[in-house]
mmCIF file of C-alpha atoms in Angstrom:
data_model
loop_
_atom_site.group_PDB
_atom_site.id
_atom_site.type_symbol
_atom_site.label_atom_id
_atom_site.label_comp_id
_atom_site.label_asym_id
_atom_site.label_seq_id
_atom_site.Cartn_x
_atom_site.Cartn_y
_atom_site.Cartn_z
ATOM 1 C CA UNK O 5 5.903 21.259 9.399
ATOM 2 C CA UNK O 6 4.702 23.352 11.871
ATOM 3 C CA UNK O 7 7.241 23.831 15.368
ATOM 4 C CA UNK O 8 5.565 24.922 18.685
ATOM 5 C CA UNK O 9 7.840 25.431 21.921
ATOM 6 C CA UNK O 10 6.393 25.405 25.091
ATOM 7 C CA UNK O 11 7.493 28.541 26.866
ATOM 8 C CA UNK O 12 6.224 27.200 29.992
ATOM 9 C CA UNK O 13 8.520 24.355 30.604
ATOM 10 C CA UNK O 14 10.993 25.169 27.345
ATOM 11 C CA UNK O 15 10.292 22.215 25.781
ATOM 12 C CA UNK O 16 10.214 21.207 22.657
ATOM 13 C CA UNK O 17 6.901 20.233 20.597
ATOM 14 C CA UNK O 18 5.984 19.991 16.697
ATOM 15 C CA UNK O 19 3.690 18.481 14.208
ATOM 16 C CA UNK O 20 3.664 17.405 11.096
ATOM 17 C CA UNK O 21 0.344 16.439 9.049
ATOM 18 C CA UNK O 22 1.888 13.811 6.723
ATOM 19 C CA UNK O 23 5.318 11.999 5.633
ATOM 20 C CA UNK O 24 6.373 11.826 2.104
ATOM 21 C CA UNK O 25 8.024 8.849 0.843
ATOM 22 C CA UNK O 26 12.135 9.086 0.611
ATOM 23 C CA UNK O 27 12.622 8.093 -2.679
ATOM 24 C CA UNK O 28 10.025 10.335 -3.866
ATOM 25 C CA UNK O 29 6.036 10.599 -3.898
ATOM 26 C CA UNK O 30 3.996 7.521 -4.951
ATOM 27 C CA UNK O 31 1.293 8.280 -7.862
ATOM 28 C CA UNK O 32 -2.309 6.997 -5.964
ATOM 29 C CA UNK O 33 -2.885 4.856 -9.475
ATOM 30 C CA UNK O 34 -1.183 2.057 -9.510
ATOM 31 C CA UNK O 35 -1.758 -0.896 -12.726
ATOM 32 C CA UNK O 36 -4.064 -3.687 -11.529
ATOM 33 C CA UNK O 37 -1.336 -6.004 -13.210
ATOM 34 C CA UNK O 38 0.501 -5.572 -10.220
ATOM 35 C CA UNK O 39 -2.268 -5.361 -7.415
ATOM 36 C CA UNK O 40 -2.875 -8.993 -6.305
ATOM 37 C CA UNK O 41 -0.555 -11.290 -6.736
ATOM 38 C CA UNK O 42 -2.912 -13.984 -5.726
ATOM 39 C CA UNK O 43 -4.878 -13.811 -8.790
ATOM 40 C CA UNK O 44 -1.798 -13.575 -11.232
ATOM 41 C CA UNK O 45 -3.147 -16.495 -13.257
ATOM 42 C CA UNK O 46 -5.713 -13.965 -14.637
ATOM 43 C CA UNK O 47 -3.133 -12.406 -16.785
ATOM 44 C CA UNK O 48 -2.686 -16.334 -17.974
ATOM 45 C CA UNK O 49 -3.262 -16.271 -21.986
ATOM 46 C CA UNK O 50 -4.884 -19.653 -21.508
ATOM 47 C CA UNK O 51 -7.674 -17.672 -19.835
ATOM 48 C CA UNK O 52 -8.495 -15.992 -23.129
ATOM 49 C CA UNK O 53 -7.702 -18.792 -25.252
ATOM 50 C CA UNK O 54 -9.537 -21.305 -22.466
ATOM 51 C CA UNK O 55 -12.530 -18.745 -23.131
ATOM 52 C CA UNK O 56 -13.021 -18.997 -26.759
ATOM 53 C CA UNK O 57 -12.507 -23.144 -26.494
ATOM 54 C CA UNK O 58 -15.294 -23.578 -23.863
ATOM 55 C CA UNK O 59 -17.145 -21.308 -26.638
ATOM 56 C CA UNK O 60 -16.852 -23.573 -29.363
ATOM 57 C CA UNK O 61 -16.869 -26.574 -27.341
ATOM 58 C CA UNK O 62 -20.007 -25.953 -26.732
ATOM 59 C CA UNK O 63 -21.432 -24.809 -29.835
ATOM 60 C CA UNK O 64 -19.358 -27.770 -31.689
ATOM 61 C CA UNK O 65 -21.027 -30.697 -29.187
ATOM 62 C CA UNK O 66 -24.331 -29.397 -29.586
ATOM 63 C CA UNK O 67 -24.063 -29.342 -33.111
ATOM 64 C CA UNK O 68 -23.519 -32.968 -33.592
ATOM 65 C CA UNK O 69 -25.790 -33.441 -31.089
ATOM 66 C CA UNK O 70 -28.227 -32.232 -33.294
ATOM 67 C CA UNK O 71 -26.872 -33.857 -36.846
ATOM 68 C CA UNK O 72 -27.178 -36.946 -35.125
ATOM 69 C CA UNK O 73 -30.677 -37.002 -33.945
ATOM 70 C CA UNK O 74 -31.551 -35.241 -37.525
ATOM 71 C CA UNK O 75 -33.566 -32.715 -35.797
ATOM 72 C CA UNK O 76 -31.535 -29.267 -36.496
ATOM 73 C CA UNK O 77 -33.484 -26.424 -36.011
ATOM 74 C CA UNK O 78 -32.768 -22.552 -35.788
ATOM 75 C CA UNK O 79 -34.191 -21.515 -32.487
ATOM 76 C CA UNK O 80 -32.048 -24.069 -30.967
ATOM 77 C CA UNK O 81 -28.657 -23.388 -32.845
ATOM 78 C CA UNK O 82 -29.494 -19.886 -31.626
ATOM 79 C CA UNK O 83 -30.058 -21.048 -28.139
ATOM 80 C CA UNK O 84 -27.005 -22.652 -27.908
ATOM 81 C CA UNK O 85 -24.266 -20.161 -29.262
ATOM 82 C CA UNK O 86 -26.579 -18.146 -26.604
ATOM 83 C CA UNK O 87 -25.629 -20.460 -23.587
ATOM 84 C CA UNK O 88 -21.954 -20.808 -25.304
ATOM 85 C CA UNK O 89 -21.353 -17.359 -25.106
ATOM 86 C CA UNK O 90 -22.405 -16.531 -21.770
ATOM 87 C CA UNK O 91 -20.502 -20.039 -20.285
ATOM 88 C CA UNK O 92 -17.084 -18.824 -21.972
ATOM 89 C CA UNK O 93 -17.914 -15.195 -20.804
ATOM 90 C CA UNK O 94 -17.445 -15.773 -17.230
ATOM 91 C CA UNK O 95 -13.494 -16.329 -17.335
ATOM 92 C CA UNK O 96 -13.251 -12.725 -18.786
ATOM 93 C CA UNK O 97 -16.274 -10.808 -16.493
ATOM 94 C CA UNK O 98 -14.088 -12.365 -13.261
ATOM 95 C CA UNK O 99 -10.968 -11.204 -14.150
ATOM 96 C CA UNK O 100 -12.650 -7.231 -15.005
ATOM 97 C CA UNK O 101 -13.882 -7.620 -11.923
ATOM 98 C CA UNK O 102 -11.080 -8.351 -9.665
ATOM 99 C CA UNK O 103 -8.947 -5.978 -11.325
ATOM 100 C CA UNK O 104 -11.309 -3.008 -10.859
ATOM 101 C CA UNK O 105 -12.287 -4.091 -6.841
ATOM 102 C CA UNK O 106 -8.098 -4.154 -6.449
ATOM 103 C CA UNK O 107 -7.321 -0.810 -7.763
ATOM 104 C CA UNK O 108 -10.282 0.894 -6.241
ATOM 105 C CA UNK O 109 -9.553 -0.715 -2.666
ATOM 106 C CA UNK O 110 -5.314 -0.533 -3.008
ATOM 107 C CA UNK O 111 -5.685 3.154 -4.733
ATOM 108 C CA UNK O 112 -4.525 5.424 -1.677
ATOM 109 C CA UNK O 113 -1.395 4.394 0.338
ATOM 110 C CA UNK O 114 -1.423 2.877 3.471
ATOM 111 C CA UNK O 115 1.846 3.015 5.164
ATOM 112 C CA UNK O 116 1.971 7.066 5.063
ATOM 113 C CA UNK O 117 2.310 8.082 8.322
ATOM 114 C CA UNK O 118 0.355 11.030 9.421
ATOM 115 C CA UNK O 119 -0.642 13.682 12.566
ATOM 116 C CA UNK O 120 3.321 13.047 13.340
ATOM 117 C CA UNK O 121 3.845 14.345 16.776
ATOM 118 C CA UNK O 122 7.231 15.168 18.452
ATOM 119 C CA UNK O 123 6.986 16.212 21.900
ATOM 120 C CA UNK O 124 10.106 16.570 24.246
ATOM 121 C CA UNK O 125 9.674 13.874 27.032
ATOM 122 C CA UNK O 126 12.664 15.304 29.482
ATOM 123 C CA UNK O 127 15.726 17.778 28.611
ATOM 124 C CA UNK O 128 17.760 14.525 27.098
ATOM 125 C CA UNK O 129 14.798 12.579 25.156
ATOM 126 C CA UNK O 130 11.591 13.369 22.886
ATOM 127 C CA UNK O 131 9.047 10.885 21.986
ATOM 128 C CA UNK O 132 7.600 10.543 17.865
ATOM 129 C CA UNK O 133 4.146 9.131 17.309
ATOM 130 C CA UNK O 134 2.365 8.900 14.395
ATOM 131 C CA UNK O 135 -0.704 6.798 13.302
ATOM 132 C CA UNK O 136 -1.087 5.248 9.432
ATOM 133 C CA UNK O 137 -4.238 3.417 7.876
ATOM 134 C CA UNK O 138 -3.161 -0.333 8.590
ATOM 135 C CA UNK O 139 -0.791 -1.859 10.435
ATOM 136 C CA UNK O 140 2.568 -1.782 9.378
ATOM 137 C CA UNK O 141 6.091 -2.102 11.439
ATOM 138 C CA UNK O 142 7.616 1.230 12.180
ATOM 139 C CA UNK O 143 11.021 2.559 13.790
ATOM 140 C CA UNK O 144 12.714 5.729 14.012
ATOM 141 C CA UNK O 145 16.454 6.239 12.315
ATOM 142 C CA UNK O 146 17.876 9.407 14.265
ATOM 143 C CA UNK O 147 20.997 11.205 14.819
ATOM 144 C CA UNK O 148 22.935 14.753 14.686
ATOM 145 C CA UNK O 149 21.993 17.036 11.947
ATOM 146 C CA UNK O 150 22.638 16.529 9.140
ATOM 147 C CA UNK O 151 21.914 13.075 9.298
ATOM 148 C CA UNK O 152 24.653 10.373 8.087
ATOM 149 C CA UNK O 153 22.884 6.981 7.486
ATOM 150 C CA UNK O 154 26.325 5.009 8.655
ATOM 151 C CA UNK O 155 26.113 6.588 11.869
ATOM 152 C CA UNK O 156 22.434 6.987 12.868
ATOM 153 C CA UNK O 157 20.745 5.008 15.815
ATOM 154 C CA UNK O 158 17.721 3.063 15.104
ATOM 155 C CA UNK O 159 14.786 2.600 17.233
ATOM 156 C CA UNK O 160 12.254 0.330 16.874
ATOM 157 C CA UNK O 161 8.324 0.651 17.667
ATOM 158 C CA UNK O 162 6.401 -1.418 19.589
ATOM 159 C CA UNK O 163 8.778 -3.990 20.405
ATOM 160 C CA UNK O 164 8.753 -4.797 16.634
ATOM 161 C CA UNK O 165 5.150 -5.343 16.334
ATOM 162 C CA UNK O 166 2.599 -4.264 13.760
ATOM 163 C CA UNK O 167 0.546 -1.483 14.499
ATOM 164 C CA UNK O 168 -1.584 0.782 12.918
ATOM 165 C CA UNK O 169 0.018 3.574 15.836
ATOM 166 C CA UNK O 170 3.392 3.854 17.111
ATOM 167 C CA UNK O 171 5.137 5.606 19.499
ATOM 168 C CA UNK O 172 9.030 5.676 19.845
ATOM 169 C CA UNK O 173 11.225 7.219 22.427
ATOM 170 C CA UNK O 174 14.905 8.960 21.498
ATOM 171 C CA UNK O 175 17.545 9.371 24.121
ATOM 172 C CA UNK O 176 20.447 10.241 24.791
ATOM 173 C CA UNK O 177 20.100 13.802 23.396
ATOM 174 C CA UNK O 178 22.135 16.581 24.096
ATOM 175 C CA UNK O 179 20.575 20.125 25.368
ATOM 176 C CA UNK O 180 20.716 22.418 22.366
ATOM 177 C CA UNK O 181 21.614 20.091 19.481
ATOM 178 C CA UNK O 182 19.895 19.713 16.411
ATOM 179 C CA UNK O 183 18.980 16.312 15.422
ATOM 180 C CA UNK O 184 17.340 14.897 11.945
ATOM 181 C CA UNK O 185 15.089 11.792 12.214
ATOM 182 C CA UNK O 186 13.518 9.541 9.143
ATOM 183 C CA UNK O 187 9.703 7.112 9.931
ATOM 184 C CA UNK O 188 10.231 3.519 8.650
ATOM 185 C CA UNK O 189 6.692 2.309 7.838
ATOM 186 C CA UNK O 190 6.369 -1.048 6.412
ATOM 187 C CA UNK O 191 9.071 -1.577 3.791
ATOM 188 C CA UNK O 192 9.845 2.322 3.190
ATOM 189 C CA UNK O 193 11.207 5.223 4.757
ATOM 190 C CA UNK O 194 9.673 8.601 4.814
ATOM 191 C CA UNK O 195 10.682 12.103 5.405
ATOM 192 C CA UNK O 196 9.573 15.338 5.474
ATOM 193 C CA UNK O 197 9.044 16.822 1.754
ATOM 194 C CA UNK O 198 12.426 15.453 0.608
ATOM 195 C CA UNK O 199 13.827 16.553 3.983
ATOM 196 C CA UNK O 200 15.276 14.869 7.409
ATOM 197 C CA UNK O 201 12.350 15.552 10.189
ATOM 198 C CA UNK O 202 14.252 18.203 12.529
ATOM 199 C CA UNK O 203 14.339 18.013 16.053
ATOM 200 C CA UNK O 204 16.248 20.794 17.834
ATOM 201 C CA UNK O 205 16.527 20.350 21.691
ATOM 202 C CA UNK O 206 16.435 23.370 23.612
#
């Protein structure tokens, strides 16, 4: 965290590149079991076992097909476990598929929030904004260091819209205190490398 004061009006100004998550930092792999829940039927056994019955569906139909009309021949038998296999492959090729374009494409976080600025708006208020990848909800839980969950103030972003920047206001600050402050993005809060942000008003 880096803390710049503006000698020229004696107010006070900081930046921080990035947030880290509260409960600790979040590993940028992630299993593709839990990516997408939309296409949680993949992980279905019936898709395997669906797989190797389309296979020898096939292969069995043709078969008789064949005994039938008395005319079994090689090339064909080999055609057909051909076409079987490729038929009962698709299930399987599908569900590689999905489960590589999830974790490539969900790999880095997206409700970090980052170029956190806190500039001092008048001697009584300073103003947080920070910016993160998609758009998330966001407020601000602030109050005197060190910070005690049961009594901090909340402010919320935007009105309580989604946003991929927000921009929230504290008030009510007194001249020379030292205040701590934790980012709500999305569903998580996030601090500064396991520490309150600090705010100290001159």
């Amino acid at each position: 965290m880096n803390n710049l004061t503006d000698s020229r009006a004696g107010k006070y100004y900081a930046e921080i590149y990035a947030l880290t998550p509260k409960e600790g930092i979040v590993m940028a792999t992630v299993s593709a079991r839990t990516m997408n829940a939309n296409f949680s039927w993949l992980y279905s056994p019936f898709l395997i076992y669906g797989s190797l019955g389309i296979f020898f569906g096939i292969f069995f139909i043709s078969m008789i097909i064949q005994i039938i009309s008395r005319s079994i021949d090689f090339k064909r038998t080999l055609l057909t476990i051909s076409v079987a296999f490729i038929v009962a492959s698709v299930p399987i090729s599908l569900k590689t598929a999905l489960e590589f374009t999830s974790t490539q494409t969900r790999a880095v976080p997206e409700d970090i929030p980052q170029n956190i600025i806190i500039q001092q708006k008048t001697p009584s208020s300073v103003v947080i904004s920070w910016n993160i990848q998609t758009e998330r909800l966001g407020s601000v839980r602030f109050g005197k260091a060190p910070l005690n969950l049961d009594e901090a103030r909340l402010t919320i972003s935007n009105a309580g819209q989604k946003s991929s920047f927000h921009s929230v206001e504290l008030t009510k600050l007194e001249p020379g205190g030292e205040y701590e402050a934790e980012i709500l993005s999305g569903d998580r809060w996030f601090n500064d490398q396991g520490q309150p942000i600090k705010i100290s008003i001159p």
